[in-house]
Amino acid sequence: MKSSVYQRRFYRRWQGARDLYKARVVIQETDLYILTDRPVDRDFVGKRLMRYRGQIERYIQKDRRFLASLKPITLDSDGPAIIRQMGEAAKKAGVGPMAAVAGAIAGFLGRDLLRKGYTEVIIENGGDIFLKSSKTRLVGIYAGASPLSRRLSLKIRPEDTPLGVCASSGTVGHSLSFGRADSAVVISKNASLADAAATATCNRVAAREDMQKALDFARSVKGITGAVVVMGEALAAWGAVELA
């Protein structure tokens, strides 16, 4: 397990979307970077974020397995939508439900903003992204000490959005990972699923010869449309992935 100490989101300095308004919203452990076509309604985002965090925290109080389990668990069928979606994503990817939490929060808030009338919405939550755009966007791949780090981007076309682009790493960040990939990036219409599957994909990479096996796993998960794995100088990709 890597350190649980908060790590500054230094990669946010590299974003280049000059046509969008930018805002950072932080509530306890949740640190969001939001880009939109008009100024962010911070009060709205804050209230929605508190609602989702409250739902997750109350469910953890009810069932501690939701926080600690590294495998899928059975959840209440009448629980809040974000809980059910995290549980379903975990089941598909074969991981614990909290592996989907960052993507779930980004995805739920992103769709809330779309319903509120925003047309351009990018929400980054610890390297996990929800994106809806009317123009082509580049999402950079940060892979730590890999020589490919910051030299690769995913080209996301507007007709493919909204979608989630989520990353997991065995060498970067504080999140628990059982793999050694410098970066495993997964794309899905469902940001919760992209997050959970990125964790599961990264977990399968202990050495370079595991990269294809990890991609085969990502391809087997219904709802995943593309994946990229970076380890050192090696790169492997599958699906609806356009690298720039």
PDB file of C-alpha atoms in Angstrom:
ATOM      1  CA  MET A   1       0.000   0.000   0.000  1.00  0.00           C
ATOM      2  CA  LYS A   2       1.276   3.423  -0.898  1.00  0.00           C
ATOM      3  CA  SER A   3       1.237   6.361   1.478  1.00  0.00           C
ATOM      4  CA  SER A   4      -2.159   7.671   2.518  1.00  0.00           C
ATOM      5  CA  VAL A   5      -0.786  11.215   2.766  1.00  0.00           C
ATOM      6  CA  TYR A   6      -2.590  13.700   0.510  1.00  0.00           C
ATOM      7  CA  GLN A   7      -0.617  14.447  -2.638  1.00  0.00           C
ATOM      8  CA  ARG A   8      -0.918  17.807  -4.344  1.00  0.00           C
ATOM      9  CA  ARG A   9      -2.585  17.731  -7.771  1.00  0.00           C
ATOM     10  CA  PHE A  10       0.487  19.187  -9.518  1.00  0.00           C
ATOM     11  CA  TYR A  11      -0.682  17.895 -12.901  1.00  0.00           C
ATOM     12  CA  ARG A  12      -3.466  20.483 -12.948  1.00  0.00           C
ATOM     13  CA  ARG A  13      -0.880  23.093 -13.913  1.00  0.00           C
ATOM     14  CA  TRP A  14      -0.528  21.368 -17.272  1.00  0.00           C
ATOM     15  CA  GLN A  15      -4.110  21.748 -18.478  1.00  0.00           C
ATOM     16  CA  GLY A  16      -4.558  23.977 -21.517  1.00  0.00           C
ATOM     17  CA  ALA A  17      -8.319  24.442 -21.931  1.00  0.00           C
ATOM     18  CA  ARG A  18      -8.185  28.225 -22.157  1.00  0.00           C
ATOM     19  CA  ASP A  19     -11.730  28.445 -23.502  1.00  0.00           C
ATOM     20  CA  LEU A  20     -13.283  27.184 -20.262  1.00  0.00           C
ATOM     21  CA  TYR A  21     -13.928  28.635 -16.807  1.00  0.00           C
ATOM     22  CA  LYS A  22     -12.036  26.874 -14.040  1.00  0.00           C
ATOM     23  CA  ALA A  23     -12.876  26.233 -10.403  1.00  0.00           C
ATOM     24  CA  ARG A  24     -11.512  24.110  -7.593  1.00  0.00           C
ATOM     25  CA  VAL A  25     -14.017  22.731  -5.091  1.00  0.00           C
ATOM     26  CA  VAL A  26     -12.709  20.976  -1.979  1.00  0.00           C
ATOM     27  CA  ILE A  27     -14.827  19.331   0.699  1.00  0.00           C
ATOM     28  CA  GLN A  28     -12.900  17.166   3.145  1.00  0.00           C
ATOM     29  CA  GLU A  29     -11.017  14.499   1.125  1.00  0.00           C
ATOM     30  CA  THR A  30     -12.773  15.350  -2.142  1.00  0.00           C
ATOM     31  CA  ASP A  31     -10.734  17.757  -4.283  1.00  0.00           C
ATOM     32  CA  LEU A  32     -12.363  18.580  -7.617  1.00  0.00           C
ATOM     33  CA  TYR A  33     -11.080  20.594 -10.561  1.00  0.00           C
ATOM     34  CA  ILE A  34     -14.022  21.700 -12.680  1.00  0.00           C
ATOM     35  CA  LEU A  35     -13.949  23.255 -16.154  1.00  0.00           C
ATOM     36  CA  THR A  36     -17.162  24.587 -17.682  1.00  0.00           C
ATOM     37  CA  ASP A  37     -18.450  26.860 -20.448  1.00  0.00           C
ATOM     38  CA  ARG A  38     -19.715  29.423 -17.918  1.00  0.00           C
ATOM     39  CA  PRO A  39     -18.745  30.172 -14.318  1.00  0.00           C
ATOM     40  CA  VAL A  40     -19.322  27.277 -11.954  1.00  0.00           C
ATOM     41  CA  ASP A  41     -22.219  27.611  -9.536  1.00  0.00           C
ATOM     42  CA  ARG A  42     -20.155  26.784  -6.460  1.00  0.00           C
ATOM     43  CA  ASP A  43     -23.161  26.708  -4.156  1.00  0.00           C
ATOM     44  CA  PHE A  44     -24.897  24.152  -6.378  1.00  0.00           C
ATOM     45  CA  VAL A  45     -21.789  21.988  -6.715  1.00  0.00           C
ATOM     46  CA  GLY A  46     -21.096  22.170  -2.995  1.00  0.00           C
ATOM     47  CA  LYS A  47     -24.607  21.069  -2.064  1.00  0.00           C
ATOM     48  CA  ARG A  48     -24.624  18.198  -4.564  1.00  0.00           C
ATOM     49  CA  LEU A  49     -21.177  17.069  -3.452  1.00  0.00           C
ATOM     50  CA  MET A  50     -22.235  17.121   0.199  1.00  0.00           C
ATOM     51  CA  ARG A  51     -25.292  15.086  -0.724  1.00  0.00           C
ATOM     52  CA  TYR A  52     -23.266  12.378  -2.467  1.00  0.00           C
ATOM     53  CA  ARG A  53     -20.608  12.308   0.238  1.00  0.00           C
ATOM     54  CA  GLY A  54     -23.348  12.064   2.873  1.00  0.00           C
ATOM     55  CA  GLN A  55     -24.980   9.137   1.097  1.00  0.00           C
ATOM     56  CA  ILE A  56     -21.670   7.289   0.892  1.00  0.00           C
ATOM     57  CA  GLU A  57     -20.712   8.053   4.495  1.00  0.00           C
ATOM     58  CA  ARG A  58     -24.093   6.930   5.842  1.00  0.00           C
ATOM     59  CA  TYR A  59     -23.904   3.698   3.883  1.00  0.00           C
ATOM     60  CA  ILE A  60     -20.428   3.028   5.287  1.00  0.00           C
ATOM     61  CA  GLN A  61     -21.791   3.543   8.800  1.00  0.00           C
ATOM     62  CA  LYS A  62     -24.473   0.994   7.988  1.00  0.00           C
ATOM     63  CA  ASP A  63     -22.124  -1.499   6.321  1.00  0.00           C
ATOM     64  CA  ARG A  64     -18.370  -1.159   6.934  1.00  0.00           C
ATOM     65  CA  ARG A  65     -17.687  -3.648   4.153  1.00  0.00           C
ATOM     66  CA  PHE A  66     -18.508  -0.892   1.664  1.00  0.00           C
ATOM     67  CA  LEU A  67     -15.385   0.966   2.797  1.00  0.00           C
ATOM     68  CA  ALA A  68     -12.967  -1.881   3.424  1.00  0.00           C
ATOM     69  CA  SER A  69     -13.829  -4.676   1.017  1.00  0.00           C
ATOM     70  CA  LEU A  70     -11.447  -5.369  -1.865  1.00  0.00           C
ATOM     71  CA  LYS A  71     -14.061  -7.554  -3.550  1.00  0.00           C
ATOM     72  CA  PRO A  72     -17.657  -6.903  -4.693  1.00  0.00           C
ATOM     73  CA  ILE A  73     -20.265  -7.065  -1.966  1.00  0.00           C
ATOM     74  CA  THR A  74     -24.037  -7.425  -1.937  1.00  0.00           C
ATOM     75  CA  LEU A  75     -25.737  -4.048  -1.472  1.00  0.00           C
ATOM     76  CA  ASP A  76     -29.239  -2.917  -0.584  1.00  0.00           C
ATOM     77  CA  SER A  77     -31.313  -2.785  -3.752  1.00  0.00           C
ATOM     78  CA  ASP A  78     -33.105   0.338  -2.506  1.00  0.00           C
ATOM     79  CA  GLY A  79     -29.947   2.308  -1.667  1.00  0.00           C
ATOM     80  CA  PRO A  80     -29.079   5.694  -3.220  1.00  0.00           C
ATOM     81  CA  ALA A  81     -28.292   5.691  -6.936  1.00  0.00           C
ATOM     82  CA  ILE A  82     -24.601   6.485  -6.413  1.00  0.00           C
ATOM     83  CA  ILE A  83     -24.265   3.517  -4.035  1.00  0.00           C
ATOM     84  CA  ARG A  84     -25.975   1.168  -6.466  1.00  0.00           C
ATOM     85  CA  GLN A  85     -23.837   2.365  -9.366  1.00  0.00           C
ATOM     86  CA  MET A  86     -20.612   1.947  -7.398  1.00  0.00           C
ATOM     87  CA  GLY A  87     -21.710  -1.543  -6.389  1.00  0.00           C
ATOM     88  CA  GLU A  88     -22.563  -2.551  -9.943  1.00  0.00           C
ATOM     89  CA  ALA A  89     -19.253  -1.174 -11.252  1.00  0.00           C
ATOM     90  CA  ALA A  90     -17.357  -3.084  -8.558  1.00  0.00           C
ATOM     91  CA  LYS A  91     -19.192  -6.277  -9.460  1.00  0.00           C
ATOM     92  CA  LYS A  92     -18.303  -5.970 -13.153  1.00  0.00           C
ATOM     93  CA  ALA A  93     -14.642  -5.207 -12.415  1.00  0.00           C
ATOM     94  CA  GLY A  94     -14.211  -7.624  -9.515  1.00  0.00           C
ATOM     95  CA  VAL A  95     -13.036  -5.016  -6.993  1.00  0.00           C
ATOM     96  CA  GLY A  96     -14.405  -3.359  -3.868  1.00  0.00           C
ATOM     97  CA  PRO A  97     -17.034  -0.609  -4.289  1.00  0.00           C
ATOM     98  CA  MET A  98     -14.759   2.194  -3.064  1.00  0.00           C
ATOM     99  CA  ALA A  99     -12.572   1.582  -6.132  1.00  0.00           C
ATOM    100  CA  ALA A 100     -15.314   3.431  -8.016  1.00  0.00           C
ATOM    101  CA  VAL A 101     -15.815   6.375  -5.659  1.00  0.00           C
ATOM    102  CA  ALA A 102     -13.797   9.096  -7.448  1.00  0.00           C
ATOM    103  CA  GLY A 103     -15.285   8.295 -10.838  1.00  0.00           C
ATOM    104  CA  ALA A 104     -18.782   8.057  -9.359  1.00  0.00           C
ATOM    105  CA  ILE A 105     -18.608  11.494  -7.760  1.00  0.00           C
ATOM    106  CA  ALA A 106     -17.178  13.067 -10.927  1.00  0.00           C
ATOM    107  CA  GLY A 107     -19.811  11.375 -13.082  1.00  0.00           C
ATOM    108  CA  PHE A 108     -22.804  12.208 -10.922  1.00  0.00           C
ATOM    109  CA  LEU A 109     -21.761  15.843 -10.499  1.00  0.00           C
ATOM    110  CA  GLY A 110     -20.969  16.148 -14.196  1.00  0.00           C
ATOM    111  CA  ARG A 111     -24.415  14.978 -15.216  1.00  0.00           C
ATOM    112  CA  ASP A 112     -25.960  17.281 -12.607  1.00  0.00           C
ATOM    113  CA  LEU A 113     -24.212  20.225 -14.290  1.00  0.00           C
ATOM    114  CA  LEU A 114     -25.385  19.095 -17.723  1.00  0.00           C
ATOM    115  CA  ARG A 115     -28.973  18.982 -16.465  1.00  0.00           C
ATOM    116  CA  LYS A 116     -28.461  22.488 -15.080  1.00  0.00           C
ATOM    117  CA  GLY A 117     -27.692  23.739 -18.595  1.00  0.00           C
ATOM    118  CA  TYR A 118     -23.919  23.636 -18.865  1.00  0.00           C
ATOM    119  CA  THR A 119     -22.762  22.379 -22.258  1.00  0.00           C
ATOM    120  CA  GLU A 120     -19.031  21.949 -21.603  1.00  0.00           C
ATOM    121  CA  VAL A 121     -18.210  20.023 -18.430  1.00  0.00           C
ATOM    122  CA  ILE A 122     -14.919  18.473 -17.367  1.00  0.00           C
ATOM    123  CA  ILE A 123     -14.567  17.269 -13.778  1.00  0.00           C
ATOM    124  CA  GLU A 124     -11.247  15.849 -12.593  1.00  0.00           C
ATOM    125  CA  ASN A 125     -11.238  14.035  -9.263  1.00  0.00           C
ATOM    126  CA  GLY A 126      -7.805  12.699  -8.377  1.00  0.00           C
ATOM    127  CA  GLY A 127      -6.979  11.670 -11.932  1.00  0.00           C
ATOM    128  CA  ASP A 128     -10.454  10.351 -12.714  1.00  0.00           C
ATOM    129  CA  ILE A 129     -12.376  12.438 -15.243  1.00  0.00           C
ATOM    130  CA  PHE A 130     -15.933  12.987 -16.421  1.00  0.00           C
ATOM    131  CA  LEU A 131     -15.996  14.830 -19.725  1.00  0.00           C
ATOM    132  CA  LYS A 132     -18.699  16.296 -21.959  1.00  0.00           C
ATOM    133  CA  SER A 133     -17.560  18.598 -24.743  1.00  0.00           C
ATOM    134  CA  SER A 134     -18.694  19.997 -28.083  1.00  0.00           C
ATOM    135  CA  LYS A 135     -15.105  20.069 -29.364  1.00  0.00           C
ATOM    136  CA  THR A 136     -12.209  17.628 -29.492  1.00  0.00           C
ATOM    137  CA  ARG A 137     -10.230  17.552 -26.254  1.00  0.00           C
ATOM    138  CA  LEU A 138      -6.885  16.003 -25.345  1.00  0.00           C
ATOM    139  CA  VAL A 139      -6.564  14.147 -22.049  1.00  0.00           C
ATOM    140  CA  GLY A 140      -2.934  13.752 -21.078  1.00  0.00           C
ATOM    141  CA  ILE A 141      -1.562  10.521 -19.630  1.00  0.00           C
ATOM    142  CA  TYR A 142       0.679  10.989 -16.602  1.00  0.00           C
ATOM    143  CA  ALA A 143       2.730   7.854 -15.922  1.00  0.00           C
ATOM    144  CA  GLY A 144       5.197   8.896 -13.254  1.00  0.00           C
ATOM    145  CA  ALA A 145       8.827   8.082 -14.072  1.00  0.00           C
ATOM    146  CA  SER A 146       7.965   6.375 -17.370  1.00  0.00           C
ATOM    147  CA  PRO A 147       9.691   8.096 -20.343  1.00  0.00           C
ATOM    148  CA  LEU A 148       6.249   8.100 -21.990  1.00  0.00           C
ATOM    149  CA  SER A 149       4.776  10.212 -19.208  1.00  0.00           C
ATOM    150  CA  ARG A 150       3.278  13.512 -20.467  1.00  0.00           C
ATOM    151  CA  ARG A 151       4.206  12.557 -24.029  1.00  0.00           C
ATOM    152  CA  LEU A 152       0.877  10.856 -24.720  1.00  0.00           C
ATOM    153  CA  SER A 153      -2.680  12.123 -24.790  1.00  0.00           C
ATOM    154  CA  LEU A 154      -6.025  10.571 -25.533  1.00  0.00           C
ATOM    155  CA  LYS A 155      -7.940  12.396 -28.252  1.00  0.00           C
ATOM    156  CA  ILE A 156     -11.571  12.579 -27.122  1.00  0.00           C
ATOM    157  CA  ARG A 157     -14.026  13.503 -29.864  1.00  0.00           C
ATOM    158  CA  PRO A 158     -17.262  15.326 -28.977  1.00  0.00           C
ATOM    159  CA  GLU A 159     -19.521  12.654 -30.443  1.00  0.00           C
ATOM    160  CA  ASP A 160     -18.085  10.147 -27.977  1.00  0.00           C
ATOM    161  CA  THR A 161     -18.962  12.236 -24.921  1.00  0.00           C
ATOM    162  CA  PRO A 162     -20.179  12.277 -22.199  1.00  0.00           C
ATOM    163  CA  LEU A 163     -17.800   9.665 -20.872  1.00  0.00           C
ATOM    164  CA  GLY A 164     -15.429   8.791 -18.077  1.00  0.00           C
ATOM    165  CA  VAL A 165     -11.645   8.598 -18.473  1.00  0.00           C
ATOM    166  CA  CYS A 166     -10.130   7.104 -15.333  1.00  0.00           C
ATOM    167  CA  ALA A 167      -6.588   6.166 -14.381  1.00  0.00           C
ATOM    168  CA  SER A 168      -4.910   3.913 -11.847  1.00  0.00           C
ATOM    169  CA  SER A 169      -1.210   3.529 -11.094  1.00  0.00           C
ATOM    170  CA  GLY A 170       0.951   1.166  -9.118  1.00  0.00           C
ATOM    171  CA  THR A 171       3.772   3.718  -8.913  1.00  0.00           C
ATOM    172  CA  VAL A 172       2.052   7.120  -8.616  1.00  0.00           C
ATOM    173  CA  GLY A 173      -0.277   8.464  -5.948  1.00  0.00           C
ATOM    174  CA  HIS A 174      -1.578   7.210  -2.614  1.00  0.00           C
ATOM    175  CA  SER A 175      -4.393   4.879  -3.700  1.00  0.00           C
ATOM    176  CA  LEU A 176      -4.096   1.176  -2.971  1.00  0.00           C
ATOM    177  CA  SER A 177      -2.913  -0.843  -5.974  1.00  0.00           C
ATOM    178  CA  PHE A 178      -1.650  -4.390  -6.304  1.00  0.00           C
ATOM    179  CA  GLY A 179      -0.091  -3.739  -9.724  1.00  0.00           C
ATOM    180  CA  ARG A 180       3.089  -2.128 -10.995  1.00  0.00           C
ATOM    181  CA  ALA A 181       1.866  -0.340 -14.113  1.00  0.00           C
ATOM    182  CA  ASP A 182       2.891   3.303 -14.303  1.00  0.00           C
ATOM    183  CA  SER A 183      -0.571   4.045 -15.655  1.00  0.00           C
ATOM    184  CA  ALA A 184      -3.688   2.105 -16.591  1.00  0.00           C
ATOM    185  CA  VAL A 185      -6.306   4.304 -18.256  1.00  0.00           C
ATOM    186  CA  VAL A 186      -9.821   3.072 -18.989  1.00  0.00           C
ATOM    187  CA  ILE A 187     -12.637   4.702 -20.986  1.00  0.00           C
ATOM    188  CA  SER A 188     -16.347   4.110 -20.453  1.00  0.00           C
ATOM    189  CA  LYS A 189     -19.624   5.980 -20.762  1.00  0.00           C
ATOM    190  CA  ASN A 190     -19.982   5.191 -17.052  1.00  0.00           C
ATOM    191  CA  ALA A 191     -17.306   7.000 -15.016  1.00  0.00           C
ATOM    192  CA  SER A 192     -17.883   4.709 -12.016  1.00  0.00           C
ATOM    193  CA  LEU A 193     -17.176   1.683 -14.178  1.00  0.00           C
ATOM    194  CA  ALA A 194     -14.126   3.319 -15.763  1.00  0.00           C
ATOM    195  CA  ASP A 195     -12.715   3.986 -12.290  1.00  0.00           C
ATOM    196  CA  ALA A 196     -13.312   0.467 -10.965  1.00  0.00           C
ATOM    197  CA  ALA A 197     -12.005  -1.152 -14.154  1.00  0.00           C
ATOM    198  CA  ALA A 198      -8.879   1.030 -14.171  1.00  0.00           C
ATOM    199  CA  THR A 199      -8.048  -0.262 -10.688  1.00  0.00           C
ATOM    200  CA  ALA A 200      -8.680  -3.862 -11.721  1.00  0.00           C
ATOM    201  CA  THR A 201      -6.658  -3.445 -14.920  1.00  0.00           C
ATOM    202  CA  CYS A 202      -3.675  -1.961 -13.098  1.00  0.00           C
ATOM    203  CA  ASN A 203      -3.852  -4.721 -10.463  1.00  0.00           C
ATOM    204  CA  ARG A 204      -3.146  -7.278 -13.186  1.00  0.00           C
ATOM    205  CA  VAL A 205       0.178  -5.765 -14.268  1.00  0.00           C
ATOM    206  CA  ALA A 206       3.113  -7.033 -12.224  1.00  0.00           C
ATOM    207  CA  ALA A 207       5.494  -7.131 -15.213  1.00  0.00           C
ATOM    208  CA  ARG A 208       5.523  -6.062 -18.857  1.00  0.00           C
ATOM    209  CA  GLU A 209       4.413  -9.498 -20.013  1.00  0.00           C
ATOM    210  CA  ASP A 210       1.176  -8.940 -18.070  1.00  0.00           C
ATOM    211  CA  MET A 211       0.117  -5.899 -20.105  1.00  0.00           C
ATOM    212  CA  GLN A 212      -1.768  -7.827 -22.783  1.00  0.00           C
ATOM    213  CA  LYS A 213      -3.496  -9.916 -20.126  1.00  0.00           C
ATOM    214  CA  ALA A 214      -4.624  -6.719 -18.430  1.00  0.00           C
ATOM    215  CA  LEU A 215      -6.010  -5.361 -21.705  1.00  0.00           C
ATOM    216  CA  ASP A 216      -7.809  -8.651 -22.331  1.00  0.00           C
ATOM    217  CA  PHE A 217      -9.463  -8.218 -18.949  1.00  0.00           C
ATOM    218  CA  ALA A 218     -10.530  -4.634 -19.733  1.00  0.00           C
ATOM    219  CA  ARG A 219     -11.978  -5.813 -23.044  1.00  0.00           C
ATOM    220  CA  SER A 220     -13.997  -8.480 -21.220  1.00  0.00           C
ATOM    221  CA  VAL A 221     -15.815  -5.934 -19.030  1.00  0.00           C
ATOM    222  CA  LYS A 222     -19.112  -4.939 -20.620  1.00  0.00           C
ATOM    223  CA  GLY A 223     -19.301  -1.159 -20.901  1.00  0.00           C
ATOM    224  CA  ILE A 224     -15.564  -0.535 -21.294  1.00  0.00           C
ATOM    225  CA  THR A 225     -14.764   0.956 -24.694  1.00  0.00           C
ATOM    226  CA  GLY A 226     -10.992   1.407 -24.520  1.00  0.00           C
ATOM    227  CA  ALA A 227      -7.890   1.014 -22.356  1.00  0.00           C
ATOM    228  CA  VAL A 228      -4.225   1.996 -22.292  1.00  0.00           C
ATOM    229  CA  VAL A 229      -1.479   0.502 -20.121  1.00  0.00           C
ATOM    230  CA  VAL A 230       1.955   2.104 -19.678  1.00  0.00           C
ATOM    231  CA  MET A 231       4.866   0.436 -17.908  1.00  0.00           C
ATOM    232  CA  GLY A 232       8.311   1.937 -18.308  1.00  0.00           C
ATOM    233  CA  GLU A 233       8.988   2.314 -22.026  1.00  0.00           C
ATOM    234  CA  ALA A 234       6.220  -0.114 -22.985  1.00  0.00           C
ATOM    235  CA  LEU A 235       2.701   0.805 -24.057  1.00  0.00           C
ATOM    236  CA  ALA A 236      -0.293  -1.329 -24.942  1.00  0.00           C
ATOM    237  CA  ALA A 237      -3.744  -0.133 -26.038  1.00  0.00           C
ATOM    238  CA  TRP A 238      -7.080  -1.607 -27.014  1.00  0.00           C
ATOM    239  CA  GLY A 239     -10.444  -0.342 -28.206  1.00  0.00           C
ATOM    240  CA  ALA A 240     -11.714   3.137 -29.059  1.00  0.00           C
ATOM    241  CA  VAL A 241      -8.388   4.764 -28.228  1.00  0.00           C
ATOM    242  CA  GLU A 242      -6.838   7.515 -30.335  1.00  0.00           C
ATOM    243  CA  LEU A 243      -3.428   8.595 -29.075  1.00  0.00           C
ATOM    244  CA  ALA A 244      -1.973  12.023 -29.776  1.00  0.00           C
TER     245      ALA A 244
END
